[in-house]
XYZ file of C-alpha atoms in Angstrom:
759
model
C 39.162 3.782 -8.628
C 39.058 4.162 -12.409
C 40.269 0.631 -12.472
C 37.119 -0.431 -10.606
C 34.841 1.496 -12.895
C 36.241 -0.452 -15.832
C 36.062 -3.941 -14.003
C 32.880 -3.565 -12.409
C 30.825 -3.565 -15.396
C 32.308 -6.859 -16.347
C 31.755 -8.409 -12.897
C 28.129 -7.469 -12.259
C 24.962 -8.908 -13.935
C 23.083 -5.845 -15.291
C 19.619 -5.266 -14.719
C 17.275 -2.438 -16.250
C 17.228 0.689 -14.146
C 13.984 1.640 -12.765
C 12.927 5.371 -12.080
C 14.051 7.213 -8.949
C 12.158 6.700 -5.694
C 8.462 6.749 -6.272
C 5.228 6.747 -4.459
C 3.048 3.512 -4.363
C -0.023 2.977 -2.539
C -0.274 0.361 0.225
C -3.945 -0.757 0.322
C -4.998 -4.093 1.426
C -7.650 -4.147 -1.239
C -7.677 -2.510 -4.603
C -10.225 -4.456 -6.443
C -12.293 -3.064 -9.367
C -15.255 -4.774 -11.044
C -16.508 -8.058 -10.473
C -19.356 -10.187 -8.659
C -19.718 -11.056 -4.940
C -21.018 -14.252 -3.494
C -22.388 -14.817 -0.027
C -21.116 -17.910 1.871
C -23.708 -19.093 4.189
C -21.326 -21.750 5.572
C -18.601 -19.146 6.693
C -20.881 -16.064 6.902
C -18.714 -13.998 4.657
C -19.018 -12.372 1.242
C -16.322 -13.528 -1.317
C -14.763 -11.287 -3.878
C -12.058 -12.504 -6.308
C -10.448 -9.755 -8.324
C -7.235 -8.411 -9.812
C -4.754 -6.450 -7.535
C -1.496 -5.461 -9.067
C -2.031 -7.775 -11.938
C -2.729 -10.844 -9.991
C -5.846 -12.536 -8.679
C -6.670 -12.240 -4.963
C -9.424 -13.789 -2.951
C -10.929 -11.660 -0.162
C -13.611 -12.128 2.501
C -15.907 -9.443 3.857
C -16.608 -10.543 7.622
C -19.087 -7.592 8.198
C -16.285 -5.246 9.357
C -13.408 -5.559 6.911
C -12.068 -7.315 4.051
C -9.361 -9.881 4.697
C -7.100 -11.268 1.919
C -7.572 -14.973 2.212
C -5.731 -16.447 -0.788
C -3.428 -15.323 -3.385
C -2.999 -18.480 -5.331
C -6.138 -17.806 -7.344
C -6.621 -18.708 -10.877
C -4.809 -16.812 -13.621
C -5.453 -13.083 -13.501
C -8.888 -12.341 -15.274
C -11.863 -9.905 -15.337
C -15.428 -10.344 -16.371
C -15.725 -13.866 -14.955
C -18.458 -15.522 -13.155
C -18.570 -16.389 -9.426
C -21.219 -18.017 -7.456
C -21.322 -19.948 -4.003
C -22.352 -23.688 -3.682
C -23.724 -24.068 -0.209
C -24.348 -27.778 -0.708
C -20.596 -28.474 -1.341
C -19.392 -25.377 0.613
C -17.424 -24.162 -2.449
C -16.852 -20.977 -4.070
C -17.179 -21.716 -7.886
C -15.378 -19.540 -10.580
C -15.773 -19.778 -14.319
C -14.371 -18.197 -17.515
C -13.578 -14.596 -18.022
C -11.060 -12.819 -20.164
C -7.456 -11.754 -19.646
C -6.505 -8.273 -18.842
C -5.185 -7.391 -22.156
C -8.363 -8.437 -23.787
C -6.933 -11.089 -26.148
C -8.031 -14.347 -24.555
C -11.366 -15.759 -23.242
C -11.290 -18.681 -20.680
C -13.473 -21.732 -20.227
C -11.908 -23.223 -17.109
C -13.822 -24.028 -13.752
C -12.250 -23.577 -10.394
C -13.477 -24.041 -6.935
C -12.354 -22.816 -3.692
C -12.719 -24.639 -0.198
C -11.851 -21.464 1.915
C -8.111 -22.271 1.738
C -7.119 -23.448 -1.747
C -8.170 -23.024 -5.185
C -8.417 -26.193 -7.429
C -8.977 -26.554 -11.156
C -11.992 -28.704 -11.758
C -12.842 -28.626 -15.417
C -11.482 -27.313 -18.637
C -14.451 -28.303 -20.835
C -18.136 -27.895 -20.690
C -19.517 -24.360 -21.682
C -17.585 -22.626 -24.367
C -15.141 -19.929 -23.477
C -16.840 -16.597 -22.609
C -16.734 -13.547 -20.675
C -19.330 -10.756 -19.527
C -21.980 -13.353 -18.212
C -23.874 -13.798 -15.002
C -23.530 -16.788 -12.689
C -25.772 -17.773 -9.643
C -26.712 -20.437 -7.340
C -30.048 -22.386 -8.171
C -31.319 -23.697 -4.884
C -34.047 -25.440 -6.450
C -31.800 -27.788 -8.456
C -28.650 -27.530 -6.317
C -26.512 -26.351 -9.082
C -24.533 -23.255 -10.119
C -25.803 -21.720 -13.311
C -24.324 -19.486 -16.103
C -26.260 -17.755 -18.957
C -25.298 -15.966 -22.116
C -22.142 -13.630 -22.271
C -19.764 -13.352 -25.354
C -16.980 -15.555 -26.663
C -15.102 -12.334 -27.895
C -12.593 -10.743 -25.432
C -12.869 -7.222 -27.234
C -16.592 -6.420 -26.523
C -18.928 -5.015 -26.963
C -18.407 -5.952 -30.669
C -18.437 -9.654 -29.954
C -21.123 -12.072 -30.751
C -23.850 -12.480 -27.921
C -24.312 -16.033 -26.651
C -27.782 -17.516 -25.759
C -26.810 -20.880 -24.112
C -27.441 -21.945 -20.348
C -25.325 -24.296 -18.522
C -25.288 -25.791 -14.987
C -22.391 -27.105 -12.732
C -23.399 -30.102 -10.228
C -20.073 -29.812 -8.451
C -18.347 -32.189 -10.654
C -19.526 -31.786 -14.258
C -21.398 -29.232 -16.590
C -24.599 -30.048 -18.441
C -26.460 -27.703 -20.953
C -29.984 -26.617 -20.273
C -32.430 -24.923 -22.229
C -31.108 -21.440 -23.632
C -32.597 -18.270 -24.521
C -34.051 -17.461 -27.993
C -31.661 -14.460 -28.313
C -28.275 -13.961 -27.177
C -27.011 -11.086 -24.806
C -23.803 -9.837 -23.194
C -23.654 -8.887 -19.623
C -27.203 -9.688 -18.519
C -28.140 -10.113 -14.763
C -29.164 -13.334 -13.486
C -30.545 -14.601 -10.090
C -32.610 -17.086 -8.412
C -35.732 -16.444 -6.766
C -36.112 -19.255 -4.127
C -39.759 -18.122 -3.120
C -40.948 -18.971 -6.610
C -38.161 -21.251 -7.507
C -37.392 -19.478 -10.944
C -34.338 -18.039 -12.628
C -34.959 -14.395 -13.420
C -32.613 -12.953 -16.348
C -32.983 -9.186 -17.213
C -31.023 -6.592 -19.263
C -27.987 -7.269 -21.042
C -26.884 -5.993 -24.747
C -26.294 -7.200 -28.004
C -24.486 -5.799 -31.170
C -27.239 -4.625 -33.682
C -27.315 -2.759 -37.048
C -25.516 -3.361 -40.215
C -23.172 -2.213 -41.850
C -22.490 -0.154 -38.842
C -23.114 -2.219 -35.783
C -23.728 -0.630 -32.509
C -24.446 -2.253 -28.879
C -27.879 -2.122 -27.818
C -29.089 -2.636 -24.333
C -32.326 -4.663 -23.467
C -35.264 -3.674 -21.253
C -36.408 -7.334 -20.914
C -37.208 -9.638 -18.174
C -37.201 -13.395 -18.756
C -37.996 -16.220 -16.324
C -37.598 -20.060 -16.094
C -39.491 -21.885 -13.431
C -39.241 -25.235 -12.043
C -41.619 -26.903 -14.510
C -40.667 -24.622 -17.423
C -39.770 -26.024 -20.860
C -38.591 -22.749 -22.153
C -37.813 -19.265 -21.026
C -40.743 -16.835 -20.777
C -40.654 -13.098 -21.628
C -42.592 -11.358 -18.871
C -44.576 -8.266 -19.587
C -44.088 -5.636 -16.867
C -45.769 -2.394 -16.174
C -42.612 -0.930 -14.606
C -39.312 -0.915 -16.451
C -36.193 -2.158 -14.992
C -34.554 0.015 -17.352
C -31.995 -0.796 -20.030
C -28.980 -1.908 -18.264
C -25.888 -4.044 -18.832
C -23.567 -5.215 -16.193
C -25.946 -4.850 -13.342
C -25.964 -6.968 -10.156
C -28.997 -9.130 -9.254
C -29.155 -10.669 -5.745
C -31.890 -12.047 -3.387
C -32.902 -10.226 -0.443
C -34.627 -12.839 2.006
C -36.036 -10.296 4.381
C -37.902 -8.424 1.433
C -38.404 -12.139 -0.312
C -37.398 -10.390 -3.568
C -34.472 -10.028 -5.925
C -32.733 -6.817 -5.971
C -31.250 -5.390 -9.307
C -28.582 -2.696 -8.730
C -26.526 -0.533 -11.079
C -25.753 -1.134 -14.667
C -25.333 0.815 -17.592
C -27.453 1.803 -20.791
C -25.315 1.133 -23.704
C -27.945 2.018 -26.224
C -26.495 4.433 -28.901
C -22.847 2.953 -28.931
C -21.609 2.845 -25.342
C -18.246 1.471 -24.830
C -17.169 -1.840 -23.204
C -19.121 -2.458 -19.936
C -15.772 -2.729 -17.993
C -14.113 0.093 -19.703
C -16.555 2.886 -19.431
C -19.973 3.703 -19.576
C -22.540 5.678 -21.728
C -25.270 6.062 -18.907
C -24.575 4.523 -15.661
C -27.716 3.724 -13.515
C -28.305 4.619 -9.948
C -31.822 3.316 -9.341
C -32.571 0.032 -7.628
C -35.719 -2.096 -8.655
C -36.789 -5.430 -7.052
C -38.741 -8.318 -8.616
C -41.939 -9.041 -6.983
C -42.448 -12.292 -8.947
C -44.626 -10.488 -11.515
C -43.332 -7.021 -11.801
C -40.533 -4.521 -11.008
C -40.967 -2.151 -7.933
C -38.857 0.891 -7.385
C -36.701 0.384 -4.328
C -34.495 3.290 -3.775
C -31.087 3.899 -5.301
C -27.297 3.503 -4.817
C -25.309 6.003 -3.197
C -23.866 6.831 -6.544
C -24.315 5.486 -10.238
C -22.438 2.310 -10.634
C -21.791 -0.221 -13.137
C -20.196 -3.829 -12.928
C -20.222 -3.728 -9.086
C -20.629 -6.734 -6.932
C -23.710 -7.299 -4.652
C -24.643 -9.962 -2.111
C -27.074 -10.021 0.809
C -25.706 -10.792 4.305
C -28.518 -12.443 6.211
C -26.416 -12.550 9.531
C -26.442 -8.755 9.858
C -29.484 -7.949 7.592
C -27.554 -5.960 5.145
C -27.154 -5.747 1.257
C -23.530 -5.435 0.296
C -22.335 -3.477 -2.605
C -18.698 -3.493 -3.564
C -16.339 -2.240 -6.201
C -17.519 -1.529 -9.702
C -17.113 1.882 -11.509
C -18.788 4.807 -9.743
C -19.466 7.838 -11.788
C -16.700 6.593 -14.267
C -14.085 5.917 -11.638
C -13.049 2.475 -10.364
C -14.456 1.931 -6.934
C -12.913 0.294 -3.929
C -15.613 1.285 -1.437
C -17.900 -1.248 0.374
C -21.475 0.151 0.946
C -24.094 -1.460 3.171
C -27.894 -0.951 3.025
C -29.962 -1.647 6.058
C -33.549 -2.744 6.549
C -34.643 0.780 6.278
C -33.078 1.113 2.802
C -30.444 3.417 4.097
C -26.871 3.202 2.839
C -23.678 3.848 4.761
C -19.992 3.506 3.577
C -18.504 0.601 5.606
C -15.309 1.288 7.664
C -12.711 -1.412 7.273
C -10.758 -0.143 10.134
C -8.762 2.506 8.153
C -8.839 5.936 9.629
C -10.276 8.773 7.361
C -7.314 11.067 8.003
C -4.483 11.209 10.461
C -3.540 14.521 11.871
C -0.163 13.464 13.419
C 1.817 10.272 12.721
C 5.143 8.621 13.840
C 6.726 5.186 13.817
C 6.945 3.104 16.802
C 10.500 1.603 16.407
C 10.053 -0.724 19.524
C 6.895 -2.488 18.186
C 7.356 -1.613 14.348
C 4.170 -0.024 14.022
C 2.843 3.241 12.178
C 0.929 5.172 14.689
C -1.580 7.810 13.936
C -4.078 10.210 15.634
C -7.352 10.543 13.844
C -9.271 13.681 14.773
C -12.927 12.893 15.885
C -14.225 16.190 14.720
C -13.109 19.591 13.546
C -12.050 22.053 15.301
C -11.302 19.032 17.560
C -12.959 16.892 20.275
C -10.529 14.239 20.664
C -8.262 11.787 18.849
C -8.819 8.107 17.946
C -5.500 6.091 18.025
C -4.610 3.904 15.168
C -1.741 1.465 14.458
C -0.771 -0.127 11.101
C 1.267 -3.242 11.534
C 2.507 -3.657 8.009
C -0.795 -5.368 6.638
C -3.878 -3.549 8.161
C -4.892 -0.674 10.275
C -6.534 -1.219 13.533
C -7.887 1.227 16.190
C -6.102 0.880 19.346
C -7.782 3.585 21.470
C -11.012 5.705 21.629
C -10.909 9.379 21.706
C -11.339 9.614 25.651
C -8.099 7.768 25.957
C -5.813 10.589 25.056
C -6.073 13.914 27.178
C -4.905 15.935 24.131
C -7.853 16.901 21.995
C -6.582 19.589 19.599
C -3.427 20.634 17.666
C -1.412 17.259 18.488
C 1.891 16.648 17.334
C 3.417 13.063 17.769
C 7.010 11.707 17.713
C 8.896 8.635 18.785
C 11.230 8.749 21.835
C 13.857 6.081 21.353
C 15.265 6.315 24.940
C 11.990 5.697 26.766
C 10.475 3.591 23.948
C 7.330 5.472 23.794
C 5.305 7.803 21.477
C 4.938 11.138 22.706
C 2.186 13.528 21.871
C 2.131 17.303 22.602
C -0.996 19.512 22.151
C -3.889 21.219 23.660
C -7.045 20.132 25.799
C -10.705 20.571 25.018
C -11.832 24.212 24.484
C -8.203 25.626 24.587
C -6.821 27.488 21.743
C -3.141 26.941 23.333
C -1.805 24.277 25.445
C 1.293 22.178 26.734
C 0.044 18.748 27.547
C 2.419 15.908 27.228
C 1.158 12.206 26.848
C 2.943 9.045 26.168
C 1.755 5.749 24.326
C 3.241 2.395 25.166
C 1.413 0.484 22.558
C -1.425 -0.284 24.977
C -2.712 2.983 26.633
C -2.035 6.596 26.805
C -0.476 8.232 30.107
C -0.222 11.961 31.100
C 3.425 12.479 31.578
C 2.728 15.500 33.844
C 6.427 16.871 33.540
C 7.494 19.174 36.146
C 8.836 21.666 33.472
C 6.966 22.292 30.269
C 7.049 24.754 27.386
C 4.611 27.761 27.559
C 1.218 26.971 26.127
C 1.154 26.967 22.344
C -0.214 25.118 19.145
C 1.278 23.964 15.986
C 4.830 23.731 17.124
C 7.497 21.504 15.215
C 8.381 18.285 16.865
C 11.059 15.870 15.851
C 13.193 13.182 17.456
C 16.908 13.461 17.667
C 18.023 9.783 18.359
C 21.765 10.589 18.336
C 21.263 12.506 21.665
C 18.165 10.629 22.810
C 15.752 13.566 23.033
C 12.819 15.083 21.257
C 13.140 18.584 20.063
C 10.295 21.037 20.034
C 10.360 24.514 18.202
C 8.067 27.433 18.112
C 4.380 27.224 17.340
C 1.481 29.884 18.006
C 1.566 31.332 21.493
C -1.171 33.371 23.161
C -1.288 36.868 21.750
C -3.060 40.107 22.503
C -6.788 40.324 22.392
C -7.149 36.556 22.394
C -5.124 35.978 19.198
C -1.972 34.156 18.606
C 1.710 35.240 17.948
C 4.504 32.902 16.540
C 7.139 31.762 18.897
C 10.819 31.039 18.462
C 11.981 29.021 21.657
C 13.624 25.554 21.589
C 12.658 22.784 23.941
C 14.144 19.114 24.586
C 12.167 16.106 25.820
C 14.368 13.451 27.747
C 11.479 11.052 28.472
C 10.334 12.495 31.742
C 10.607 16.310 31.504
C 11.180 19.197 29.132
C 14.248 21.465 29.200
C 14.521 24.857 27.369
C 17.609 24.976 24.967
C 19.193 28.493 24.946
C 21.036 29.005 21.600
C 23.287 31.729 20.353
C 21.345 31.709 17.195
C 17.758 30.838 16.390
C 15.037 30.598 13.388
C 12.638 33.533 13.229
C 9.349 33.057 15.250
C 7.049 30.633 13.367
C 4.457 27.901 13.518
C 3.363 25.089 11.057
C 7.019 24.325 10.232
C 8.329 20.790 9.349
C 11.083 19.365 11.427
C 13.067 15.965 11.072
C 16.366 14.515 12.162
C 18.835 14.180 9.364
C 21.025 10.983 9.536
C 23.422 12.386 6.941
C 24.003 15.689 9.023
C 23.602 14.070 12.324
C 21.347 17.015 13.422
C 17.675 18.171 13.431
C 16.544 20.109 10.384
C 13.672 22.745 10.338
C 12.112 23.887 7.136
C 9.619 26.537 6.368
C 6.712 27.763 8.528
C 4.100 30.484 9.043
C 4.787 33.580 10.716
C 1.977 34.386 9.811
C 3.165 34.730 6.046
C 4.880 31.603 4.735
C 8.601 31.203 5.557
C 11.164 29.865 3.253
C 14.322 28.901 5.400
C 16.342 25.790 6.272
C 17.821 25.537 9.805
C 20.016 22.942 11.306
C 20.071 22.377 15.071
C 22.871 20.032 16.567
C 21.998 20.161 20.116
C 24.101 23.325 20.794
C 23.045 25.874 18.333
C 20.885 26.716 15.274
C 22.640 27.182 11.949
C 21.077 28.693 8.658
C 21.612 26.056 6.027
C 21.162 25.517 2.195
C 18.639 27.761 0.218
C 15.200 26.321 0.429
C 13.757 23.952 -2.107
C 10.956 26.128 -3.151
C 8.953 29.117 -2.371
C 8.035 29.765 1.252
C 5.731 27.126 2.453
C 4.035 25.789 5.815
C 2.018 22.765 7.150
C 4.077 20.476 5.109
C 5.983 17.247 6.300
C 9.745 16.467 6.499
C 11.077 12.910 7.053
C 14.437 11.337 7.154
C 15.005 8.504 4.690
C 17.521 6.663 6.648
C 18.322 4.120 4.081
C 18.797 6.480 1.214
C 20.408 9.218 3.358
C 17.892 11.889 2.257
C 15.341 14.188 3.823
C 11.979 13.753 1.836
C 9.685 16.843 1.805
C 6.123 16.462 0.594
C 2.617 17.914 1.181
C 3.610 21.548 0.779
C 1.230 24.455 1.195
C 1.397 28.139 0.725
C -1.232 30.693 1.786
C -3.483 29.937 -1.252
C -2.997 26.264 -2.315
C -1.586 22.904 -1.901
C 0.890 21.416 -4.402
C 1.888 17.856 -5.404
C 5.851 18.021 -5.454
C 8.220 15.828 -3.449
C 11.622 17.160 -2.848
C 14.778 15.492 -1.378
C 17.660 17.059 0.449
C 21.004 15.317 0.561
C 22.391 17.600 3.335
C 23.627 20.182 0.810
C 21.120 20.716 -1.905
C 17.504 20.078 -2.583
C 16.254 18.135 -5.629
C 12.706 17.878 -7.022
C 12.302 14.122 -7.611
C 8.619 13.554 -8.032
C 5.779 15.554 -9.376
C 2.659 14.115 -7.647
C 2.800 13.141 -3.986
C 0.143 10.755 -2.825
C -3.014 12.952 -2.906
C -4.920 15.285 -5.167
C -3.893 19.107 -5.355
C -7.396 20.347 -4.321
C -8.020 18.753 -1.002
C -9.157 20.117 2.259
C -7.459 21.038 5.503
C -5.747 17.723 6.317
C -1.915 17.826 5.241
C 0.093 15.094 4.165
C 1.919 13.317 7.076
C 5.273 11.424 6.846
C 6.968 8.687 8.951
C 9.907 6.421 8.459
C 9.363 2.718 8.545
C 12.484 1.256 10.132
C 11.817 -2.206 9.314
C 10.624 -1.824 5.711
C 13.277 0.991 5.164
C 10.879 3.247 3.492
C 9.092 6.622 4.069
C 5.381 6.186 4.665
C 2.596 8.765 3.898
C -0.908 8.972 4.873
C -3.768 10.900 3.448
C -7.447 10.315 3.466
C -7.756 6.753 3.851
C -4.607 5.883 1.889
C -1.222 4.708 3.046
C 1.574 5.281 0.508
C 5.129 4.253 0.651
C 8.135 6.155 -0.959
C 10.837 3.936 -2.099
C 13.458 3.123 -4.723
C 12.710 0.072 -6.786
C 16.463 -0.981 -6.324
C 17.290 -0.610 -2.490
C 21.110 -0.788 -1.621
C 21.749 -3.414 0.995
C 24.718 -4.878 2.766
C 24.387 -8.519 4.223
C 26.913 -10.412 6.039
C 27.082 -14.215 5.346
C 29.306 -17.198 6.254
C 31.920 -17.365 9.047
C 35.405 -15.989 9.639
C 38.507 -17.303 10.850
C 41.132 -15.469 13.188
C 44.447 -13.822 12.629
C 47.024 -13.669 15.347
C 45.326 -10.497 16.369
C 41.691 -11.922 16.627
C 38.717 -12.796 14.442
C 38.987 -11.014 11.190
C 35.722 -8.758 10.540
C 34.879 -7.056 7.318
C 32.350 -4.217 7.821
C 30.608 -1.621 5.564
C 29.933 1.840 7.178
C 27.326 2.907 4.562
C 25.460 1.331 1.526
C 26.432 0.559 -1.973
C 24.518 3.309 -3.830
C 25.593 3.693 -7.468
C 27.473 6.980 -7.896
C 28.527 6.921 -4.280
C 31.747 5.611 -2.519
C 31.225 2.601 -0.131
C 33.432 2.796 2.884
C 34.447 0.148 5.414
C 36.856 -1.320 7.778
C 38.877 -4.622 8.073
C 40.357 -5.830 11.344
C 41.930 -6.702 13.688
C 44.905 -7.186 11.531
C 48.605 -7.653 12.891
C 50.182 -4.044 12.362
C 52.928 -5.421 10.128
C 50.699 -7.758 8.139
C 49.408 -7.072 4.609
C 45.631 -7.095 4.158
C 43.207 -6.889 1.236
C 39.529 -6.706 0.239
C 38.664 -8.453 -2.785
C 35.201 -8.347 -4.731
C 33.704 -10.636 -7.109
C 30.388 -11.057 -9.009
C 29.575 -14.535 -7.534
C 29.334 -16.400 -4.210
C 28.853 -19.712 -5.930
C 31.682 -20.114 -8.562
C 35.392 -19.099 -8.874
C 36.461 -20.411 -12.214
C 36.062 -24.148 -12.134
C 35.851 -24.173 -8.354
C 32.690 -24.281 -6.377
C 32.101 -21.730 -3.647
C 32.117 -21.815 -0.689
C 35.654 -23.334 -0.554
C 37.026 -24.740 2.685
C 40.759 -24.085 3.124
C 41.060 -26.566 6.028
C 43.169 -29.112 3.766
C 45.453 -26.261 2.862
C 46.408 -25.784 6.565
C 44.026 -23.027 7.315
C 41.534 -24.607 9.842
C 38.055 -22.774 9.992
C 38.834 -20.636 7.128
C 36.479 -20.471 3.997
C 36.580 -18.586 0.697
C 32.998 -17.160 0.383
C 33.421 -14.719 -2.473
C 34.950 -14.708 -5.871
C 38.197 -12.983 -5.488
C 38.491 -10.839 -8.809
C 38.797 -7.088 -7.938
C 41.487 -6.410 -5.105
C 41.411 -3.471 -2.881
C 44.636 -3.168 -0.729
C 44.245 -0.834 2.346
C 47.341 0.834 3.786
C 49.467 -0.668 6.512
C 50.009 0.855 9.922
C 46.758 0.179 11.847
C 44.900 -2.880 13.290
C 41.661 -1.865 11.562
C 42.243 -1.002 8.121
C 39.955 1.438 6.072
C 38.902 0.533 2.632
C 36.770 2.391 -0.120
C 35.083 1.385 -3.148
C 33.886 4.029 -5.751
C 30.720 2.871 -7.413
C 30.004 4.215 -11.004
C 26.776 5.791 -11.853
C 25.854 3.126 -14.332
C 22.316 2.713 -14.773
C 22.677 -0.910 -16.109
C 23.955 -2.086 -12.665
C 20.966 -1.074 -10.672
C 19.907 -4.193 -8.620
C 22.877 -6.172 -9.480
C 24.837 -8.083 -6.545
C 28.486 -8.260 -5.783
C 30.306 -10.237 -2.915
C 33.388 -9.084 -0.873
C 35.592 -10.804 1.471
C 38.640 -9.600 3.637
C 42.015 -11.411 3.810
C 45.007 -10.975 6.052
C 48.533 -12.283 5.259
C 49.568 -13.587 8.698
C 52.148 -16.412 9.264
C 51.099 -16.721 12.916
C 47.489 -17.295 12.147
C 47.811 -20.949 10.825
C 50.281 -23.047 8.747
C 48.846 -21.608 5.442
C 49.618 -17.996 6.593
C 46.155 -16.280 6.191
C 43.032 -15.348 7.800
C 39.567 -14.693 6.072
C 36.618 -12.694 7.153
C 32.983 -13.733 6.552
C 31.465 -12.565 3.292
C 29.553 -9.455 2.481
C 26.673 -9.496 -0.122
C 26.386 -6.163 -1.596
C 23.037 -5.327 -3.539
C 23.754 -2.130 -5.655
C 21.010 0.469 -5.361
C 19.782 3.621 -6.989
C 18.769 6.446 -4.810
């Protein structure tokens, strides 16, 4: 295969090698700063913000955020947003790019489905400015801001503009410019209210300085009026101002005092403000506070539910993704978007392609809510009273019965042996005739090769009301439990991790607690337990183990010893452990809920859940094999080219070709193209040459010649560990030289598209 190593670099189009498999968060919304706008037509609050470098448009319907459109304007921040109820359009203007090198002056509107560019002129380019709907004039208004993308050192603007749905017109501006003020319309008094903001003052050492000023502009005004107030709104920039119709007052939330040289209002803050004040029409009145200090958040009032909405922003110097709701009693609560807070047990439902998890209602346990993730969003599928297991639940998918199986204890019991099954709609008590003895915290894993679930160990009843570790093995066949008596067995333990290993075609047990942490690896093949490779690390327990089927690796994460949790991720290739990531998807100082893993068959990746966050563990370059095109028959039958594994760099790809007449020569050829072979265009039909139904699908450059003597020929292809080939594609096809097949004397298989991956 040295020949292949030399040729393949010429054949394949190189692409940069990304890092090994990594953790990535899978959140529906990860917005940061930005305004909200209430849509009275659709009864939703809109937010337009950056997710993974691109703009997304999302609507809050009172229960959850729903991503509505991803074809938003170019990615930006510090833009203006307001809803035009007269024309039923969401309007966006200006902002700056994420690199802080460019400021925009484009105007967009959104009809609930599609964004449309409406204007590129009118107000000058700006960012860090407020925008609101003026009900008295039926226009959208913007004021102030800065034309510099690298604030706070830019020039503060003082102009005011309004948008009538088709064109901008300039209105009377302020006497002094300011950056990031708050602006709102008071419909009771039909006046615009502008407060706060900052400007750069001082020379030769300029510094940003926040204003504690309130300006108003009424229906009959000819200029902006500075209002004297007995109560200060506070020096604040990047605050939110929205009207509460129930209180008939504007509400001022959050912001930051940049006095004394604070940094950019969207990059960090000198003094974040938590107090909320409301405008009575003549003075500011204290009106409670935010759940935490926040800057550059979005705020809007939901009249349908009588709630003030606060979303995103920077909360105590960290980017926020929480949605907070304030009721008529001024009490705040963090909204639930359908995502569970924590999941004690998880599995993958292979029949319905769902990530299934059990959320404990309370600790130490009074039941579990059942949640499912469909690839896009979480949804609660069953209340706590639906599942008879209320404590110490474990969960696994049984492929033969197409059911999720839960094992655990009932209310008030320290040990139990309840078995319940989930069919995607409801929980049912399995009531098996035979069951393991009562216990808690056993290891549970599926063995799909034998169609059973395997349960090992756990804490059983001990003397004086205590617990002792167990060492028995049980199997679930879909209707009952059967004990497996083996010649060898791991030592008694609980809180161990267990998973099927596709590479070893057996169940693997790792670690545990007995009651001291255990550091052993055992393999169960359905007949006996065998001690395996040395463990990855020091003795651990309450961790999670998952079979990464696509990459033929076991993944270990969420490790714990008796005193601490750590953040390492390890992999096992069936022989040795390798540390592959420093940093699993959670902090190192969290509470009792451990990380839980499950394998996503449809997405071919490991999923992890911890405290309202779903993470995926995957390689940027997945190895794939895809058949394409059609085949023609040899005299022994239709020729089939198959691969028995995946094209991972550094591995050998194996496969078969057949059926082939025993005396006929056969080969597998590989090329870099499925579109061209020299001057010829692929696919190339061989009918005119006397091979009806036969088509050349792949460029035939590299030739592999399997040995004669069998009807199905084994072939192999050694793939070099060349980082530059990660993600590249190659194409293969099989050929048999068979004079009896057709006048041309050959038969061809369909093609195989090979995408080279890195584990």
